[in-house]
XYZ file of C-alpha atoms in Angstrom:
711
model
C -65.788 -113.495 101.358
C -66.917 -110.991 103.584
C -69.858 -111.480 105.643
C -73.436 -110.916 104.848
C -75.000 -107.948 106.996
C -77.072 -108.741 109.011
C -81.058 -108.149 108.513
C -83.837 -106.049 111.001
C -84.994 -110.076 112.726
C -81.402 -111.016 113.306
C -80.358 -107.498 114.853
C -84.082 -108.361 117.024
C -83.297 -111.856 118.190
C -79.237 -109.770 119.409
C -81.825 -107.466 121.347
C -83.777 -109.589 122.793
C -80.655 -111.816 124.431
C -78.983 -109.005 125.907
C -81.941 -108.048 127.228
C -83.139 -111.287 128.659
C -79.247 -112.256 129.875
C -79.671 -108.688 132.151
C -83.187 -109.119 133.414
C -83.573 -113.410 133.780
C -80.554 -113.485 137.607
C -83.548 -110.937 139.190
C -86.767 -112.414 137.924
C -88.923 -114.676 139.829
C -89.455 -117.736 137.392
C -88.966 -121.555 137.090
C -88.213 -120.998 132.371
C -84.569 -121.634 131.547
C -82.635 -117.956 129.895
C -83.279 -119.184 126.134
C -86.467 -120.160 127.151
C -86.454 -116.849 128.994
C -85.720 -114.830 126.222
C -87.871 -116.329 123.833
C -90.848 -114.808 126.144
C -89.439 -110.986 125.351
C -88.960 -111.700 121.652
C -92.652 -110.666 121.170
C -92.158 -107.554 124.029
C -88.892 -106.552 121.627
C -90.265 -107.103 119.154
C -93.534 -104.221 119.599
C -91.052 -101.503 121.238
C -89.023 -101.921 117.738
C -92.239 -102.087 116.221
C -93.304 -98.615 118.236
C -89.638 -96.896 118.220
C -89.818 -96.843 113.543
C -93.222 -95.795 114.235
C -94.962 -92.894 112.750
C -96.583 -91.104 115.623
C -95.297 -91.665 119.110
C -97.912 -94.252 120.858
C -97.790 -94.659 124.535
C -100.258 -97.448 125.622
C -97.508 -99.830 123.310
C -94.710 -99.673 125.551
C -96.955 -99.301 128.454
C -98.211 -102.947 127.705
C -94.302 -104.105 127.293
C -94.535 -102.459 131.250
C -97.313 -104.918 132.198
C -95.832 -107.895 130.057
C -93.161 -107.055 132.434
C -94.933 -107.901 135.624
C -96.777 -110.891 133.988
C -93.435 -112.656 132.981
C -92.335 -112.191 136.627
C -90.276 -109.521 136.628
C -90.931 -107.778 139.843
C -87.924 -107.281 141.444
C -88.169 -102.974 141.533
C -84.142 -104.096 139.837
C -85.272 -105.842 137.091
C -87.522 -102.668 135.881
C -83.671 -100.674 136.171
C -82.422 -103.144 134.089
C -84.623 -103.476 131.524
C -84.719 -99.800 131.699
C -80.693 -98.960 131.057
C -81.013 -102.353 128.365
C -83.872 -99.815 125.452
C -82.004 -96.597 126.609
C -78.019 -98.635 125.041
C -79.347 -100.585 122.536
C -82.837 -99.888 121.451
C -81.711 -97.797 119.021
C -78.496 -99.647 118.021
C -80.029 -102.584 117.364
C -83.375 -101.443 115.845
C -83.248 -97.804 114.520
C -82.505 -99.493 111.070
C -80.198 -95.963 110.269
C -83.138 -93.004 111.164
C -82.828 -89.837 111.571
C -80.488 -90.477 115.517
C -82.006 -87.415 117.521
C -85.271 -88.071 116.800
C -85.011 -91.960 117.531
C -83.358 -90.909 120.901
C -86.255 -88.905 121.620
C -88.655 -91.088 120.423
C -86.577 -93.901 123.269
C -86.633 -92.021 125.738
C -90.427 -90.988 125.660
C -90.938 -95.004 124.941
C -88.792 -95.846 128.680
C -90.623 -93.356 129.947
C -93.901 -95.360 128.965
C -92.302 -98.435 129.647
C -92.090 -97.142 133.077
C -95.844 -96.065 133.917
C -97.131 -99.731 132.623
C -95.105 -101.600 135.009
C -95.841 -99.718 138.142
C -99.176 -99.355 137.308
C -99.328 -103.073 136.563
C -96.727 -103.565 139.463
C -99.904 -101.819 141.677
C -102.990 -103.514 140.656
C -101.830 -106.596 141.453
C -100.385 -105.655 144.685
C -103.813 -104.312 145.651
C -105.194 -107.689 144.455
C -102.573 -109.567 146.484
C -103.489 -107.143 149.592
C -107.951 -107.547 149.348
C -106.753 -111.411 149.060
C -103.978 -111.186 152.112
C -107.081 -109.470 154.159
C -110.259 -111.376 152.790
C -107.942 -114.771 154.089
C -106.941 -113.064 157.791
C -110.797 -111.413 157.710
C -112.411 -115.264 156.424
C -109.865 -116.901 158.966
C -110.817 -114.642 161.606
C -114.672 -114.899 160.843
C -114.257 -119.116 161.822
C -112.352 -119.061 164.369
C -114.415 -119.768 167.244
C -115.766 -122.821 164.868
C -112.135 -124.968 163.408
C -109.806 -122.477 165.401
C -106.472 -124.920 164.536
C -107.552 -125.199 161.025
C -107.933 -121.297 160.614
C -104.795 -120.823 162.452
C -102.361 -122.341 159.602
C -104.263 -121.330 156.578
C -103.724 -117.465 158.639
C -99.981 -118.771 159.496
C -99.368 -119.956 155.685
C -100.987 -116.581 153.608
C -99.225 -114.704 156.541
C -95.206 -116.056 156.354
C -96.117 -116.779 152.859
C -97.145 -113.525 152.072
C -94.701 -111.342 149.262
C -95.925 -107.428 150.920
C -95.006 -106.658 154.443
C -98.314 -107.681 157.284
C -97.820 -105.944 160.725
C -100.919 -107.132 163.567
C -101.591 -104.622 166.781
C -104.283 -103.537 168.811
C -106.183 -101.127 169.272
C -104.059 -99.432 171.232
C -100.972 -99.855 168.269
C -99.163 -101.838 169.706
C -97.608 -104.109 168.293
C -98.117 -106.998 167.839
C -97.031 -109.853 165.473
C -94.964 -108.429 162.219
C -94.088 -111.198 158.827
C -90.932 -111.801 157.107
C -91.207 -109.358 154.637
C -92.318 -105.955 156.973
C -89.129 -107.164 159.499
C -87.357 -107.519 155.819
C -88.438 -103.991 154.000
C -87.251 -101.968 157.383
C -83.886 -103.997 157.784
C -82.627 -105.198 161.395
C -84.337 -108.300 163.550
C -87.845 -108.708 164.269
C -87.747 -107.483 167.810
C -86.538 -103.735 166.101
C -90.254 -103.852 164.921
C -92.184 -106.034 167.081
C -93.309 -104.826 170.638
C -92.914 -100.932 168.621
C -96.060 -98.069 169.273
C -97.941 -97.829 165.998
C -97.681 -93.646 167.357
C -93.672 -93.578 166.586
C -93.565 -94.298 163.381
C -94.647 -90.530 162.399
C -92.593 -89.089 159.360
C -91.828 -84.978 158.714
C -93.875 -86.181 155.323
C -97.360 -87.503 156.666
C -100.549 -86.059 154.686
C -102.811 -84.204 157.504
C -105.448 -86.736 157.229
C -103.401 -90.220 157.898
C -103.550 -90.531 161.650
C -106.967 -88.393 161.022
C -107.544 -92.195 159.668
C -106.377 -93.668 161.908
C -107.572 -92.592 164.683
C -111.254 -93.296 163.064
C -110.540 -96.287 162.846
C -109.353 -97.124 165.892
C -112.605 -96.292 167.182
C -114.326 -98.161 165.149
C -115.739 -95.772 162.777
C -114.743 -97.065 159.698
C -113.066 -100.182 158.644
C -109.975 -99.493 156.569
C -107.897 -96.895 155.339
C -105.518 -96.709 152.173
C -102.713 -93.966 152.093
C -99.200 -93.433 150.844
C -97.153 -93.076 154.157
C -93.084 -92.616 155.001
C -91.090 -94.436 157.799
C -87.976 -94.193 159.205
C -85.585 -97.450 159.166
C -83.294 -97.380 161.803
C -80.272 -97.012 159.878
C -82.438 -93.186 159.248
C -82.675 -94.347 155.694
C -86.404 -93.635 154.826
C -89.090 -96.550 153.541
C -92.167 -95.062 151.416
C -95.463 -97.941 151.187
C -98.499 -97.552 149.326
C -99.904 -98.478 152.837
C -103.386 -100.107 153.626
C -105.084 -100.856 157.221
C -108.464 -102.701 158.840
C -109.994 -102.567 161.502
C -110.606 -106.856 162.580
C -113.271 -106.890 164.546
C -114.472 -110.183 166.679
C -116.995 -112.683 166.416
C -120.175 -110.199 168.094
C -117.954 -107.188 165.801
C -116.960 -105.666 168.561
C -113.158 -103.763 167.037
C -110.372 -105.777 168.582
C -107.125 -105.652 166.236
C -105.942 -104.055 163.424
C -104.077 -105.016 160.335
C -101.690 -103.260 157.628
C -100.330 -104.340 154.641
C -97.401 -102.360 153.470
C -96.041 -102.480 149.780
C -92.629 -101.319 149.777
C -92.245 -97.864 146.376
C -89.392 -96.838 147.648
C -87.255 -97.617 143.989
C -90.460 -97.191 141.587
C -90.750 -94.078 143.704
C -86.887 -92.900 142.696
C -88.221 -93.359 139.586
C -90.658 -91.754 139.735
C -88.223 -88.737 141.200
C -86.121 -89.078 138.659
C -88.080 -89.664 135.373
C -89.720 -86.414 136.600
C -86.014 -84.114 137.507
C -85.545 -85.813 133.656
C -88.945 -83.784 132.335
C -88.786 -81.008 134.196
C -85.013 -79.701 133.696
C -82.784 -79.049 131.118
C -80.311 -82.203 129.905
C -77.143 -79.744 128.297
C -77.619 -77.577 131.834
C -78.738 -78.893 134.342
C -80.888 -75.498 134.701
C -85.311 -76.385 135.058
C -86.182 -75.859 132.042
C -89.730 -74.807 130.700
C -91.738 -76.635 131.968
C -90.522 -75.777 135.747
C -90.943 -72.807 134.845
C -93.856 -72.464 133.830
C -95.296 -73.666 137.181
C -93.772 -71.676 139.323
C -94.155 -69.057 137.611
C -98.090 -69.904 137.697
C -98.000 -70.391 140.847
C -96.042 -66.351 141.944
C -98.516 -65.474 139.282
C -101.665 -66.834 141.465
C -100.095 -65.343 144.878
C -102.103 -63.617 146.669
C -102.277 -59.652 147.117
C -99.183 -57.581 147.878
C -97.397 -60.306 146.135
C -95.080 -58.958 142.933
C -92.684 -60.585 141.387
C -89.937 -59.184 138.423
C -88.534 -61.476 135.183
C -85.583 -61.096 133.123
C -85.522 -62.589 129.820
C -82.143 -62.886 128.506
C -81.395 -63.772 124.796
C -77.200 -64.224 123.965
C -76.716 -61.738 121.377
C -74.567 -63.114 117.722
C -74.701 -66.552 119.429
C -75.676 -68.170 116.000
C -72.454 -67.412 114.551
C -71.082 -68.728 117.151
C -72.658 -71.773 116.327
C -72.167 -71.491 112.803
C -67.517 -71.201 113.642
C -66.797 -73.021 115.845
C -69.237 -75.966 115.478
C -72.289 -77.071 118.195
C -70.125 -78.825 120.078
C -68.602 -75.020 121.715
C -71.621 -73.265 122.105
C -72.419 -76.059 124.043
C -70.111 -75.346 126.377
C -70.687 -71.715 126.552
C -74.319 -72.748 127.433
C -72.909 -73.906 130.047
C -70.871 -71.599 130.913
C -73.544 -69.229 130.753
C -75.561 -70.975 132.642
C -73.196 -71.282 135.470
C -72.746 -67.849 136.036
C -76.390 -66.532 135.519
C -77.072 -69.682 138.621
C -74.507 -68.274 140.995
C -76.835 -64.850 140.209
C -80.339 -65.999 140.870
C -78.982 -67.163 144.750
C -81.716 -64.748 147.661
C -84.988 -66.306 148.586
C -87.597 -66.566 145.880
C -85.098 -66.139 142.927
C -85.075 -68.588 139.840
C -82.882 -69.086 137.461
C -84.147 -71.582 134.269
C -83.081 -72.221 130.599
C -86.388 -71.093 127.720
C -84.718 -73.555 124.820
C -81.236 -73.183 123.016
C -79.259 -69.651 123.846
C -82.402 -68.326 125.598
C -82.361 -67.610 129.330
C -84.922 -66.384 132.416
C -84.080 -65.458 135.760
C -87.727 -65.025 137.768
C -87.493 -63.065 141.422
C -90.835 -62.534 143.408
C -91.407 -60.308 146.715
C -93.925 -57.828 148.338
C -90.801 -55.675 146.404
C -89.505 -56.536 143.215
C -88.804 -52.902 141.785
C -85.272 -52.681 142.515
C -84.791 -56.843 142.992
C -85.395 -56.709 139.210
C -83.115 -54.130 138.174
C -80.217 -55.310 140.407
C -80.825 -59.023 139.255
C -80.505 -57.789 135.870
C -77.236 -55.565 136.562
C -75.999 -59.389 137.679
C -76.702 -60.652 135.018
C -75.176 -58.125 133.016
C -71.824 -58.067 134.968
C -71.622 -62.160 135.214
C -71.492 -61.935 131.038
C -68.719 -59.155 130.907
C -65.774 -61.959 131.547
C -64.776 -64.371 128.880
C -65.657 -66.971 128.012
C -62.078 -69.408 127.258
C -63.660 -72.360 125.265
C -60.746 -74.379 123.169
C -57.577 -71.950 123.332
C -60.196 -69.050 122.304
C -61.586 -66.372 124.533
C -65.843 -65.866 123.066
C -66.924 -62.805 124.462
C -70.523 -63.047 125.480
C -72.960 -60.419 125.703
C -76.974 -61.181 125.946
C -79.894 -58.756 125.470
C -81.972 -58.764 129.075
C -85.737 -57.947 128.321
C -87.830 -56.630 131.921
C -91.643 -57.067 133.509
C -92.092 -56.609 136.274
C -95.130 -56.323 138.147
C -97.904 -57.249 140.673
C -99.174 -61.352 140.244
C -103.326 -61.901 139.260
C -102.923 -59.371 136.625
C -101.357 -61.183 133.617
C -101.377 -65.209 132.257
C -97.919 -66.612 132.627
C -97.752 -66.266 129.128
C -98.596 -62.873 128.322
C -95.912 -62.075 131.139
C -93.177 -64.092 129.088
C -94.644 -62.806 125.474
C -94.279 -58.873 127.060
C -90.509 -60.495 128.043
C -89.766 -61.488 124.541
C -91.823 -58.074 122.892
C -89.326 -56.266 125.237
C -85.570 -58.697 125.558
C -86.114 -57.278 120.947
C -86.309 -54.054 121.693
C -83.376 -54.009 124.046
C -81.597 -56.309 120.667
C -82.575 -53.921 118.204
C -81.589 -51.112 119.983
C -77.816 -51.980 119.569
C -77.829 -55.426 122.006
C -75.865 -55.946 125.655
C -78.468 -53.836 127.627
C -81.446 -55.040 129.304
C -85.009 -52.806 128.693
C -88.261 -52.421 130.545
C -91.186 -53.678 129.225
C -93.917 -50.558 128.389
C -97.578 -51.324 127.364
C -97.784 -49.180 124.578
C -94.859 -51.020 122.684
C -95.795 -54.151 123.086
C -99.396 -53.554 122.143
C -97.362 -51.993 118.665
C -95.441 -55.179 118.697
C -97.871 -57.150 119.159
C -100.268 -54.378 116.273
C -97.485 -55.079 113.675
C -97.249 -59.076 114.468
C -101.273 -59.557 113.286
C -100.439 -57.658 110.707
C -97.317 -59.307 109.477
C -99.519 -63.249 110.048
C -102.282 -61.010 107.779
C -100.625 -60.139 105.472
C -100.145 -63.414 102.818
C -104.025 -63.756 103.276
C -104.929 -59.578 102.826
C -103.036 -60.406 99.403
C -105.429 -63.286 98.157
C -108.287 -61.491 99.972
C -107.945 -58.214 97.103
C -108.051 -55.888 100.139
C -104.824 -53.774 98.651
C -105.649 -50.837 96.139
C -103.294 -47.904 94.916
C -103.681 -44.321 94.657
C -101.818 -42.499 91.998
C -100.179 -38.295 93.136
C -99.966 -37.116 90.505
C -96.353 -35.615 88.820
C -96.967 -31.776 87.223
C -94.159 -29.875 85.034
C -92.771 -27.025 86.390
C -93.034 -24.961 83.843
C -95.930 -25.166 82.161
C -98.243 -26.826 85.084
C -99.592 -30.224 82.825
C -99.495 -33.727 84.691
C -96.948 -35.559 82.821
C -97.199 -38.635 85.310
C -98.485 -39.920 88.964
C -96.693 -41.944 91.416
C -98.688 -44.963 92.246
C -98.860 -45.704 95.955
C -100.423 -48.807 97.800
C -102.338 -49.035 100.735
C -104.142 -51.350 102.439
C -108.011 -51.592 103.563
C -107.613 -54.080 107.109
C -111.015 -54.949 108.200
C -110.076 -53.983 111.325
C -107.772 -51.335 111.273
C -109.333 -49.439 108.231
C -106.416 -47.772 106.182
C -102.820 -48.426 106.512
C -100.318 -46.357 104.756
C -97.217 -47.419 103.250
C -95.362 -47.044 106.084
C -96.846 -48.836 108.418
C -96.817 -52.516 106.630
C -94.266 -52.023 103.420
C -91.553 -53.128 105.788
C -93.358 -56.221 107.104
C -93.923 -57.049 103.737
C -90.119 -56.970 103.475
C -88.937 -57.807 106.382
C -91.138 -61.589 105.754
C -90.617 -61.212 101.654
C -93.773 -60.555 100.957
C -92.688 -57.094 99.056
C -91.629 -60.112 96.051
C -95.460 -61.212 95.060
C -97.014 -57.448 96.695
C -94.473 -55.001 94.397
C -95.780 -57.537 91.496
C -98.762 -56.561 92.364
C -98.627 -53.230 92.438
C -96.381 -52.998 88.812
C -99.026 -54.666 86.972
C -101.385 -53.089 88.424
C -100.072 -49.632 87.714
C -98.993 -50.609 84.265
C -102.605 -51.317 83.625
C -104.365 -48.064 84.814
C -101.369 -46.212 82.464
C -102.969 -48.593 79.756
C -106.248 -46.994 81.131
C -105.375 -43.461 81.589
C -104.177 -43.284 77.677
C -106.833 -44.972 76.072
C -109.425 -42.592 77.708
C -106.960 -39.875 76.449
C -107.491 -41.393 73.194
C -103.916 -39.487 72.510
C -99.942 -41.539 71.691
C -97.670 -40.142 74.477
C -98.818 -41.586 77.713
C -98.867 -40.188 81.006
C -95.714 -41.575 83.418
C -95.947 -44.069 85.826
C -93.782 -44.245 88.441
C -93.724 -47.611 91.260
C -92.029 -48.005 93.855
C -89.523 -50.717 93.989
C -88.181 -52.378 97.300
C -84.276 -53.891 98.504
C -85.587 -56.727 98.247
C -87.351 -56.646 94.455
C -83.700 -54.978 93.388
C -82.185 -58.703 94.118
C -85.015 -60.519 94.077
C -83.607 -62.721 89.826
C -86.925 -62.476 88.521
C -87.005 -59.016 88.510
C -86.161 -58.558 84.974
C -88.375 -60.520 83.210
C -91.826 -59.770 85.753
C -91.260 -55.601 84.007
C -90.946 -57.109 80.366
C -93.510 -59.582 80.800
C -96.371 -56.642 82.590
C -95.402 -54.857 80.151
C -95.734 -56.713 77.396
C -99.526 -57.724 78.461
C -100.765 -54.550 78.895
C -99.246 -53.341 76.126
C -96.954 -50.695 76.924
C -93.839 -48.636 75.825
C -91.182 -49.470 78.841
C -90.791 -45.182 78.276
C -94.557 -44.968 80.287
C -92.720 -46.811 83.158
C -90.692 -45.120 85.464
C -89.113 -47.604 88.794
C -87.869 -45.713 91.677
C -85.441 -47.206 93.697
C -83.831 -44.907 97.725
C -80.469 -43.460 97.639
C -80.029 -46.040 100.094
C -80.697 -49.148 98.714
C -77.896 -48.278 96.005
C -75.148 -47.209 98.607
C -71.871 -48.733 97.885
C -73.992 -50.916 95.295
C -71.746 -53.386 93.053
C -72.633 -53.797 89.620
C -74.604 -57.841 90.261
C -76.746 -55.248 91.863
C -76.550 -52.817 89.478
C -76.686 -54.919 86.280
C -80.780 -55.862 86.166
C -81.186 -51.630 86.363
C -78.827 -51.279 83.158
C -81.029 -53.942 81.955
C -84.160 -51.823 82.699
C -82.612 -49.119 82.409
C -81.263 -50.124 78.023
C -85.425 -51.159 77.430
C -86.143 -47.708 77.581
C -87.883 -47.421 81.801
C -86.755 -44.692 83.274
C -84.226 -45.999 87.090
C -85.509 -42.743 89.552
C -82.832 -42.052 92.615
C -85.390 -41.823 95.439
C -85.104 -39.524 98.851
C -82.088 -38.285 97.387
C -79.837 -36.549 99.906
C -80.819 -38.528 102.839
C -78.035 -41.251 102.466
C -74.978 -39.058 102.021
C -73.564 -40.649 99.225
C -71.233 -39.498 97.053
C -72.192 -37.077 94.419
C -69.154 -38.244 92.452
C -71.494 -41.961 92.062
C -73.452 -40.467 90.501
C -72.354 -41.555 87.262
C -72.270 -45.043 87.600
C -76.042 -45.124 88.270
C -78.396 -46.333 85.557
C -80.511 -43.430 86.898
C -82.640 -40.382 84.912
C -84.137 -38.818 87.682
C -83.774 -37.220 90.600
C -86.429 -37.058 93.935
C -85.323 -34.718 95.844
C -86.108 -35.625 99.291
C -88.415 -33.007 100.791
C -85.994 -32.188 104.609
C -84.296 -29.645 101.760
C -87.598 -27.668 99.876
C -89.892 -27.429 103.349
C -87.903 -24.093 104.504
C -89.008 -22.818 100.585
C -93.062 -22.861 101.875
C -92.092 -19.849 104.359
C -90.129 -16.731 102.902
C -88.063 -15.438 102.274
C -86.493 -19.169 102.092
C -83.366 -19.928 103.421
C -80.490 -19.413 101.053
C -78.366 -21.811 102.283
C -81.056 -24.677 101.037
C -81.861 -22.261 98.135
C -77.839 -22.519 97.540
C -77.582 -26.726 98.223
C -80.675 -26.807 95.755
C -79.532 -25.046 92.964
C -76.007 -27.119 93.313
C -78.123 -30.521 92.809
C -79.704 -29.126 90.180
C -77.267 -28.246 88.375
C -75.065 -31.300 88.379
C -78.350 -33.057 88.234
C -78.660 -31.710 84.528
C -74.920 -31.576 83.737
C -75.328 -35.410 84.303
C -78.434 -35.952 81.904
C -80.774 -36.479 84.873
C -84.309 -34.765 85.476
C -85.160 -33.236 88.978
C -88.286 -34.150 90.503
C -89.399 -32.280 94.302
C -91.441 -34.182 96.814
C -93.745 -32.404 99.015
C -94.255 -29.258 97.146
C -97.151 -28.133 99.334
C -96.891 -24.066 98.554
C -96.816 -22.120 95.671
C -94.462 -19.712 96.799
C -93.093 -23.668 97.165
C -93.695 -24.430 93.851
C -92.394 -20.887 92.128
C -88.675 -21.000 93.642
C -88.494 -24.188 92.467
C -89.195 -23.511 88.911
C -86.512 -20.289 88.959
C -84.196 -22.405 90.588
C -84.420 -24.844 87.524
C -86.352 -27.921 88.923
C -88.403 -30.596 86.676
C -91.474 -32.003 87.182
C -93.267 -31.333 91.100
C -96.117 -33.316 93.324
C -97.135 -32.997 96.366
C -100.364 -30.705 98.615
C -100.362 -27.874 96.792
C -100.926 -30.061 93.156
C -102.678 -33.422 94.785
C -103.764 -35.515 97.420
C -102.864 -39.061 96.588
C -106.408 -40.543 95.342
C -107.971 -43.277 92.753
C -107.252 -43.345 89.032
C -110.226 -40.757 88.095
C -109.152 -38.438 90.092
C -105.896 -38.437 88.380
C -107.594 -38.734 85.040
C -109.835 -35.403 85.317
C -106.743 -33.418 86.190
C -104.862 -34.764 83.339
C -108.341 -34.439 81.173
C -108.458 -30.021 82.763
C -104.609 -29.872 82.085
C -105.046 -30.889 77.996
C -107.772 -28.669 77.148
C -106.227 -25.895 79.050
C-alpha cells in the first residue's frame, strides 16, 4: 500500500519547519522552537503565494523581511539563514510543479525584496532606539543638578544595556566612556577604544562632509548629525556603521560633551554588495551584464570634451547550431571559454568586456584617442577566437562577427551607440561573418529605414496603402497588346511611392509576402475581368503576376488561385504566374507539384529572369513552364546599332531552344524601336519595356488595348 502524496499544506508546513530550525538558534526569543515555527508559518504562506502569483509584487516579501525583525530575528545571521532557506527550499516545497526557470527567477527576486524589507525595518528600529537613548541621555543630563544619583543610575542602565554602541567624548575628541556593545564592535578590550582621540578614526572611504559636520558640532554650530562611516578595527578589518553624533550641553546651555551612537551595518553592507554584484554580473560567465555595461557606457558618453570611446559588438557565428547539436550545456561551456578569452583581451585601463545576453558580447575602450585602440581591440578579439575550443572530446571552431562604433563622447545616447553597433555587426555577419566592420552612418540610416518599413508593412496592407500598376505585354509580330504584368507599389505616408525592390524582400523575410501576394493576385485577376467586360471581346487580356519563392512553398497556393479565379469569373488561361529562374534551380518534385497542378488547369507558368540563374538548359524539360522571360542583360546591347554579335547568337540560340520545347519567349527592358525590331527578327514572341509604355494605372492599358483593337 503506497502512502498518499503530501498536499500543498503539508509541504508548506515542512518548509516552515526547516526555516524555524535554521533561524531559531540565532533568534532572541522566549518562545519554544515549535511556538517559533507557528510564528513563521503565516510568513511562509505569504512567500508561497508570492512565488506563484500571476505578477510579482515586491511589497509582500518586503513585509515578510520586516516581520522577521518583529519576531526578534535581528541577528544578521538570521537574515542570511532565512535567505538560504528560501533559496534552497521554497521552490522545492511550494512551487507545485510550475515552470522551474521562472520560479527560480521569481524566488531570487523574493530574496532581494526580503533583504530590503529586513534592512529597512532594522534601520527604522535602530533609529528609534537611537532616538530613545539620545533622549534618555539628554533627560539624564538635564536633571543632574536636581537628582544626580537617580539620573546617573538611569543613564548607566541605558548606557550599558543598549544593543548599539555608545561612546562619550569631550569637545577635544578624547574618548571618555564606551559601552560594551561598542567594544564588541571594534573587538579587543575596552582600553583599545577608551583613551583614543576621535581624530584618529579617519578612513579612506570617509565622505568629504563627515569631518566638516564634526567640526561644526564641537563648535556648537549644530546639535547632531547622521552619516554612514567606516572604521578600522585593531586587526585591520573594516567596521561599517550608521553613526549619529549629538552635542550635550551643560545646565547653562554651553557645549560640554559629544555623544556617539553606532549601529554595526557591516553584514548588511556585505549582503547588499553581494546582491548588487548578482544584479550587475552575468551568472554564467561572471562578466558584467547589460545593466552594468549601460551604466558604464552612460558615464563614458557623459565625459567631457576631448574624450572618445570605441565599442566592439560581438555575436558568435553559428552558435545556435552548437546548441541544437550538442545541447545547451555544451553551449554554456563554450560561452564561458569565449568570455575568458575576451576578458584577456581587455586588460588596459579604460577597457571592459560584458555579456549582453545569449552569444552577444561587447568590449569597450575609452581615452583621448580610440581610433587605433578600438581596431587593435577588435583584432585581439578575432585572434583570441582562432584557437578551437575543446568540449566533450570535440574541437569546436569559434567564429564571430563584430560591429565597431568609435567616436567622441557626448554626441550620442547609449541606446543609439548600441543600435549602430548592432546594425554594423549584422552587416559583418551578412558579408560572410568571421570579420569586423566599422559603423557607417549611411548604412545605419538605411537599416533603420528598412526596420521602419518592415514594422509598417502589416498595417500598410490593412490600411490599403498598396496599389498596382500595369505594364503592357506587346506581340512583336503585329504590335498588339496581349496582356500586362502587374507590378505592386506602396504609397508610404512618409516616403512616398516605393517600388517592389524596397519592400518585397522585407515582406518575404517577415512572411507578409503570402497575404500581400494573395491580395495582388486577387486585384489583378479582378482587373483582368474588368478589361474583358470593357473590351466586349471573348478573349481576355492575359495578366502576369509575380510569384515569390515563399508563396511557391505555401500550402494554400493552388487553392487560393482557384478560389480567386472562380470568384472573379476569369478562366485560368487569362493568368500567367511568373517565377524567377533562381527559385526553381535544383527544385525537387514536391516544390514543382503545385506549379504542375496550376499548369494542368491552364494557368501559364513563366520562368522569369531567364539566363541569370546559370541553370542547365536541359533542365527546362522537367519544369512546368510555358513562357521564358529573357533577362534584359542579354538584349541591352541591341539598343545600339550594330548589336553585339555574341549577344545576337545567344538570344537566337535561346529562342530556338525555347520554340523547340513549345515555349514562348518574352523579352523585358525593350527601350528602342531598333531593339524591338531586332528581337522580332530573332523570333521573340512578346516584349515589354518603356518603348511601349511605362507601368501605369489600369485605365491607360485599357486605352492602349482599345487603340490597338481599332487600328
